[in-house]
Amino acid sequence: MLSDWISARMASSSWIRAMFEEGEKRRKLYGADRVFDFSLGNPDTEPPAGVISALKDLINSHEPNLHKYMNNAGYPDVRGKIAAHIHQETDIAITEKHIIMTCGAAGGLNVILKTILNPDDEVILFSPYFPEYLSYIENYGGKTVVSPCSRDTFEPLPEDLEKRITHSTKAILLNSPNNPTGVVYSEKTLREVAEVIHRKEKEYNINILVISDEPYTQLVYDGVTVPSVFNTFKNSVIVTSFSKSLALPGERIGYIAIHPDAEDSDLLVDGMILSNRILGFVNAPSLFQKVIAECLEEKINTELYRERRDFLYNHLIDLGFTCIKPKGAFYLFPKAPIEDDIKFVNRALKYNILLVPGTGFGCPGHIRISYSVDMSVIRRSIPAFRALAKEFY
Ligand code: PLP
């Protein structure tokens, strides 16, 4: 009954899911307080109070037509508010017509790729990358091309990118702050990437769309600001969500913003609206479109995440691990003490520590630790990390 493609995918199910399921098993076996599960990027905080009260107000308002079909792009007033918000931040003349409400960033990425890819078109990813991208690209017959980031900074290497662009390159997919490294790509790097793209576009007489996947832009620390992709790349689209920034991953609410000066921007908009419909999303959840429109200035408490990052990072460094101190998202991506990251992750299970091997992100030799877990779990995990580290350092 199953397609060959799905059968193959099921056999090689994601590392993140596999570790999460291992955690469930171990929680039943050993008790929840004796398992240290750093595997999932699921925000563990509740949405800000302002989000909950906007939701209550909306339900009590008896606003008509709140649960009906609408334009496949979403409510015009909601899209207008988002456009105004982006305009305020970037000064770019973006309007409601350039915004499409989506079922999270994942839905948005699928809409974009469905709209632009012909079979065998190439999409360049910088590794390490969010592993779902591979399936999303394959969904539409695209080919993934990987450009490894610098192992010292985890920033893209423009000279490597230059070698990967061919006449078949359709898009470059960026993700900063990055999952799994937490690194925020610098403005200098992005400008260099833009220069490479311009050069190659001229050489091959092609247009390359920069797709910026930005669900973590609000989760940054140490006063860092995330450089604006719209101000660096004209031929670009931003896809984001409120899954992490407002701790609403289950509500499946996000949007695509199309740069008004992108090549064929009007066609891109119309194509993406059609894709949103025919992929079966139809439109983003109506209630939560209205909620987030009232909450564009709301923020979760990023101080909580910063404290966890500092605590865990400092302990790991003390124990002998090598790790870049990331400025965003809620992940650490230390080097595994042995080359075989899968072997190391399996060894960590001996201490009930659940990690994800870098191999799953296209970057063997590292491990991902998600610190979107309660501080009490992080504190309790330190003796387990100490015992694990002792085996290697
Ligand atoms: N992109 C990245 C880099 C992610 O880490 C995630 C989720 O973890 C997504 C996209 C999907 O997010 P959403 O819940 O908005 O679909």
XYZ file of C-alpha atoms and ligand atoms in Angstrom:
409
model
C 0.000 0.000 0.000
C 2.758 2.472 0.910
C 4.748 4.350 -1.712
C 8.411 3.366 -2.089
C 9.421 6.871 -1.067
C 7.467 6.837 2.204
C 8.582 3.280 2.962
C 12.209 4.331 2.561
C 11.676 7.427 4.706
C 9.984 5.431 7.451
C 12.943 3.066 7.547
C 15.351 5.993 8.041
C 13.199 7.961 10.486
C 14.609 11.190 11.915
C 17.211 11.132 14.675
C 15.322 13.789 16.611
C 12.148 11.674 16.672
C 14.103 8.504 17.423
C 15.744 10.104 20.465
C 12.446 11.571 21.640
C 10.864 8.113 21.505
C 13.856 6.678 23.384
C 13.201 9.352 26.039
C 9.549 8.322 26.368
C 10.620 4.715 26.860
C 13.206 5.642 29.471
C 10.866 7.984 31.384
C 8.489 5.035 31.876
C 11.351 2.739 32.857
C 13.416 4.991 35.168
C 11.019 7.847 36.107
C 10.848 11.288 34.477
C 13.240 12.955 36.939
C 16.044 10.527 36.101
C 15.990 11.129 32.344
C 17.743 14.165 30.817
C 16.078 14.711 27.481
C 17.799 17.346 25.336
C 16.482 15.967 22.057
C 13.500 18.108 21.002
C 13.269 21.728 19.873
C 9.856 22.122 21.484
C 9.526 25.353 23.516
C 8.857 24.326 27.122
C 7.552 27.744 28.188
C 3.905 28.846 27.976
C 2.906 31.569 25.482
C 3.101 35.139 26.888
C 0.073 36.238 28.940
C -0.768 38.789 26.219
C -1.280 35.971 23.705
C -3.670 34.103 25.992
C -5.673 37.244 26.758
C -5.851 38.153 23.012
C -7.196 34.641 22.395
C -9.810 34.988 25.177
C -10.852 38.458 23.988
C -11.271 37.170 20.461
C -13.414 34.226 21.499
C -15.578 36.454 23.720
C -15.925 39.145 21.053
C -18.417 37.125 18.961
C -16.718 38.573 15.885
C -18.634 37.147 12.896
C -17.065 34.967 10.189
C -14.181 33.967 12.434
C -14.357 30.321 11.493
C -15.068 30.536 7.768
C -12.950 30.017 4.649
C -11.158 33.146 3.528
C -8.718 34.254 0.831
C -6.065 31.498 0.599
C -3.441 34.114 1.516
C -5.146 34.848 4.844
C -7.061 37.794 6.328
C -6.084 41.080 4.624
C -6.092 43.052 7.920
C -3.710 40.530 9.538
C -1.390 40.575 6.532
C -1.489 44.381 6.573
C -0.355 44.476 10.202
C 2.514 42.079 9.495
C 3.582 44.103 6.446
C 3.553 47.314 8.532
C 5.676 45.568 11.161
C 8.256 44.463 8.567
C 8.234 47.935 6.988
C 8.974 49.468 10.380
C 11.956 47.157 10.874
C 13.450 47.201 7.367
C 12.107 50.354 5.695
C 11.173 48.203 2.708
C 7.952 49.138 0.895
C 6.179 45.888 1.654
C 2.382 45.697 1.706
C -0.280 43.148 2.653
C -0.160 41.795 -0.894
C 3.358 40.416 -0.225
C 2.330 38.445 2.870
C 0.864 34.946 2.833
C -0.264 33.389 6.112
C 0.893 29.774 6.458
C 0.648 26.671 8.634
C 3.892 27.391 10.465
C 7.303 27.799 8.862
C 7.169 24.164 7.735
C 3.985 24.809 5.743
C 5.504 28.012 4.359
C 8.677 26.263 3.198
C 6.610 23.668 1.362
C 4.536 26.387 -0.289
C 7.670 28.200 -1.480
C 9.396 25.077 -2.800
C 6.231 23.818 -4.503
C 5.948 27.193 -6.240
C 9.485 27.457 -7.594
C 10.903 23.975 -8.173
C 10.967 22.030 -11.418
C 12.301 18.450 -11.234
C 16.101 18.443 -10.727
C 16.306 22.123 -9.827
C 18.985 22.525 -7.176
C 18.547 24.068 -3.731
C 21.702 24.879 -1.764
C 21.729 24.335 2.007
C 24.494 25.292 4.401
C 25.408 22.434 6.715
C 24.652 21.891 9.511
C 20.996 22.286 8.507
C 17.492 21.507 9.798
C 17.056 17.932 8.453
C 13.408 18.346 7.382
C 14.664 20.549 4.517
C 15.841 17.404 2.707
C 12.312 15.976 2.573
C 10.731 19.321 1.736
C 13.047 19.715 -1.281
C 12.474 16.121 -2.373
C 8.703 16.609 -2.077
C 8.838 18.656 -5.302
C 11.547 16.746 -7.151
C 14.310 19.200 -6.223
C 17.947 18.238 -5.596
C 19.734 19.237 -2.399
C 23.273 20.578 -2.736
C 25.179 21.029 0.532
C 27.712 23.768 1.188
C 29.507 23.082 4.497
C 29.878 25.978 6.936
C 33.208 26.816 8.553
C 33.854 24.299 11.351
C 35.345 27.150 13.432
C 32.423 29.583 13.259
C 29.547 27.610 11.711
C 29.037 30.497 9.277
C 28.645 29.901 5.520
C 31.840 29.946 3.464
C 31.265 32.183 0.412
C 34.175 30.565 -1.468
C 32.621 27.128 -1.009
C 29.201 28.410 -2.059
C 30.736 29.801 -5.248
C 31.810 26.272 -6.221
C 28.355 24.780 -5.594
C 26.257 27.158 -7.711
C 25.456 25.747 -11.153
C 23.103 26.708 -13.968
C 20.516 24.495 -12.193
C 20.617 26.401 -8.882
C 17.128 27.692 -8.149
C 17.396 28.727 -4.523
C 19.639 29.069 -1.500
C 18.043 28.255 1.838
C 19.403 30.163 4.845
C 18.553 29.599 8.499
C 19.837 32.098 11.062
C 19.713 31.927 14.071
C 20.524 28.400 13.125
C 19.119 25.063 14.161
C 21.263 23.134 15.256
C 24.196 25.493 16.010
C 22.426 28.559 17.464
C 24.802 30.717 15.399
C 23.568 34.051 14.012
C 25.114 34.605 10.562
C 26.966 37.936 10.502
C 26.121 40.817 8.191
C 29.600 40.512 6.642
C 29.004 36.855 5.747
C 25.584 37.597 4.286
C 27.006 40.432 2.165
C 29.722 38.115 0.855
C 27.109 35.466 0.068
C 25.101 38.137 -1.811
C 28.175 39.089 -3.874
C 28.771 35.453 -4.830
C 25.128 35.054 -5.847
C 25.231 38.197 -8.035
C 28.398 37.017 -9.757
C 27.005 33.568 -10.451
C 23.608 34.878 -11.583
C 25.408 36.923 -14.215
C 27.720 34.084 -15.229
C 24.846 31.597 -15.773
C 22.153 34.125 -16.653
C 19.839 32.756 -13.944
C 17.880 34.095 -10.963
C 18.526 32.566 -7.573
C 15.925 33.001 -4.856
C 17.228 33.379 -1.292
C 14.812 31.677 1.105
C 15.382 32.799 4.671
C 13.869 30.437 7.250
C 13.646 32.578 10.384
C 11.631 30.978 13.185
C 14.310 31.865 15.766
C 14.912 35.580 15.020
C 13.291 36.690 18.294
C 15.431 34.273 20.334
C 18.738 36.119 20.503
C 21.022 36.962 23.400
C 23.825 39.316 24.428
C 22.239 42.290 22.612
C 22.730 40.721 19.198
C 20.552 41.850 16.280
C 19.871 39.506 13.381
C 20.954 41.177 10.105
C 18.029 41.839 7.771
C 17.887 39.403 4.875
C 15.542 41.735 2.973
C 18.127 44.527 3.162
C 20.877 42.224 1.896
C 19.144 40.164 -0.808
C 16.611 41.729 -3.177
C 15.656 38.381 -4.667
C 14.429 36.928 -1.396
C 11.535 35.576 0.618
C 11.301 35.262 4.375
C 9.450 32.395 5.974
C 8.815 32.393 9.680
C 6.384 31.393 12.397
C 5.283 32.052 15.940
C 6.171 28.508 17.024
C 9.298 29.544 18.914
C 8.935 33.316 19.285
C 5.535 33.052 21.043
C 5.789 29.377 22.084
C 2.860 28.385 19.807
C 4.197 25.408 17.810
C 0.969 23.419 18.073
C -1.135 26.230 16.619
C 0.623 26.039 13.224
C 0.763 29.737 12.502
C 3.385 31.527 10.419
C 3.799 33.526 7.240
C 5.793 34.094 4.069
C 6.943 37.619 3.175
C 7.972 38.167 -0.449
C 10.443 40.985 -1.115
C 8.481 43.494 -3.227
C 11.515 43.991 -5.513
C 12.165 40.279 -6.047
C 12.205 39.102 -9.660
C 8.599 38.355 -10.712
C 7.386 39.175 -7.198
C 3.720 39.410 -8.270
C 3.888 36.019 -9.962
C 5.623 34.549 -6.918
C 2.811 35.844 -4.696
C 0.089 34.400 -6.941
C 1.950 31.102 -7.314
C 2.376 30.743 -3.554
C -1.282 31.494 -2.871
C -2.177 28.739 -5.334
C 0.332 26.349 -3.723
C -1.090 27.059 -0.261
C -4.468 25.946 -1.623
C -3.478 22.930 -3.662
C -1.115 21.499 -1.070
C -4.249 21.175 1.021
C -3.369 23.769 3.656
C -6.110 25.972 2.067
C -5.388 28.757 4.571
C -3.567 29.238 7.868
C -5.695 28.650 11.027
C -8.134 31.545 11.148
C -8.343 32.063 14.906
C -4.595 32.260 15.358
C -4.141 34.614 12.405
C -6.281 37.071 14.375
C -4.480 36.336 17.656
C -0.970 36.957 16.374
C -2.091 40.164 14.634
C -2.699 41.530 18.157
C 0.588 40.144 19.475
C 3.305 41.272 17.040
C 5.044 43.153 19.869
C 4.679 40.310 22.387
C 7.806 38.447 23.441
C 8.611 35.342 25.422
C 11.111 35.672 28.237
C 14.421 35.151 26.417
C 16.299 35.777 29.685
C 15.155 32.320 30.762
C 16.828 30.741 27.728
C 19.969 32.858 28.142
C 20.399 31.665 31.740
C 20.086 28.051 30.636
C 22.517 28.557 27.762
C 25.114 30.145 30.070
C 24.727 27.524 32.790
C 24.962 24.536 30.462
C 27.668 26.041 28.246
C 29.904 26.926 31.229
C 29.572 23.440 32.693
C 30.268 21.713 29.376
C 33.393 23.808 28.849
C 34.544 22.994 32.411
C 34.042 19.302 31.685
C 36.316 19.512 28.638
C 33.867 19.924 25.739
C 34.632 22.284 22.835
C 31.696 24.436 21.797
C 30.928 27.750 20.115
C 28.893 29.951 22.455
C 25.834 30.594 20.316
C 23.965 33.908 20.282
C 20.554 32.586 19.303
C 17.923 29.825 19.220
C 17.973 27.275 22.065
C 20.646 24.821 20.974
C 24.283 24.071 21.760
C 26.294 22.136 19.170
C 29.502 20.940 20.851
C 32.105 18.762 19.261
C 31.711 15.105 20.233
C 34.821 13.941 22.113
C 35.191 11.077 19.619
C 34.831 11.221 15.849
C 31.826 8.905 15.851
C 29.007 11.136 17.092
C 26.451 8.303 16.926
C 28.602 6.138 19.157
C 28.927 9.054 21.581
C 25.165 9.675 21.640
C 24.608 5.984 22.368
C 27.179 6.145 25.184
C 25.308 9.139 26.686
C 22.221 6.910 26.969
C 24.087 4.953 29.649
C 23.574 8.065 31.824
C 20.022 8.667 30.543
C 21.201 11.748 28.616
C 19.381 12.151 25.314
C 21.249 14.054 22.601
C 20.964 14.180 18.810
C 23.993 13.244 16.659
C 25.332 15.932 14.299
C 25.098 13.337 11.529
C 21.343 13.997 11.500
C 22.082 17.649 10.611
C 24.653 16.867 7.934
C 27.532 17.550 10.338
C 29.091 14.416 11.849
C 31.449 14.738 14.813
C 29.103 17.047 16.751
C 26.053 16.665 18.964
C 22.977 18.869 19.365
C 21.765 19.730 22.836
C 18.399 21.490 22.995
C 18.128 23.582 26.160
C 14.405 24.179 25.812
C 14.030 22.138 28.985
C 13.454 23.264 32.544
C 16.446 24.629 34.467
C 15.886 21.988 37.182
C 16.486 19.246 34.570
C 19.629 21.014 33.357
C 20.931 21.301 36.939
C 20.184 17.638 37.674
C 21.885 16.560 34.438
C 25.318 17.973 35.330
C 26.531 14.953 37.386
C 25.422 12.700 34.495
C 27.360 14.870 31.995
C 30.346 14.776 34.371
C 30.311 10.974 34.479
C 29.967 10.827 30.695
C 32.801 13.319 30.118
C 35.086 11.339 32.473
C 34.953 8.454 30.018
C 36.499 10.604 27.293
C 38.543 13.503 28.735
N 12.750 25.671 10.482
C 13.564 25.382 11.494
C 14.996 25.749 11.391
C 13.084 24.731 12.637
O 13.916 24.448 13.652
C 11.706 24.385 12.697
C 11.160 23.660 13.856
O 11.829 23.212 14.746
C 10.899 24.728 11.607
C 11.440 25.364 10.519
C 9.437 24.404 11.602
O 8.769 25.298 12.453
P 7.193 25.454 12.474
O 6.716 24.893 13.757
O 6.970 26.925 12.407
O 6.653 24.767 11.290
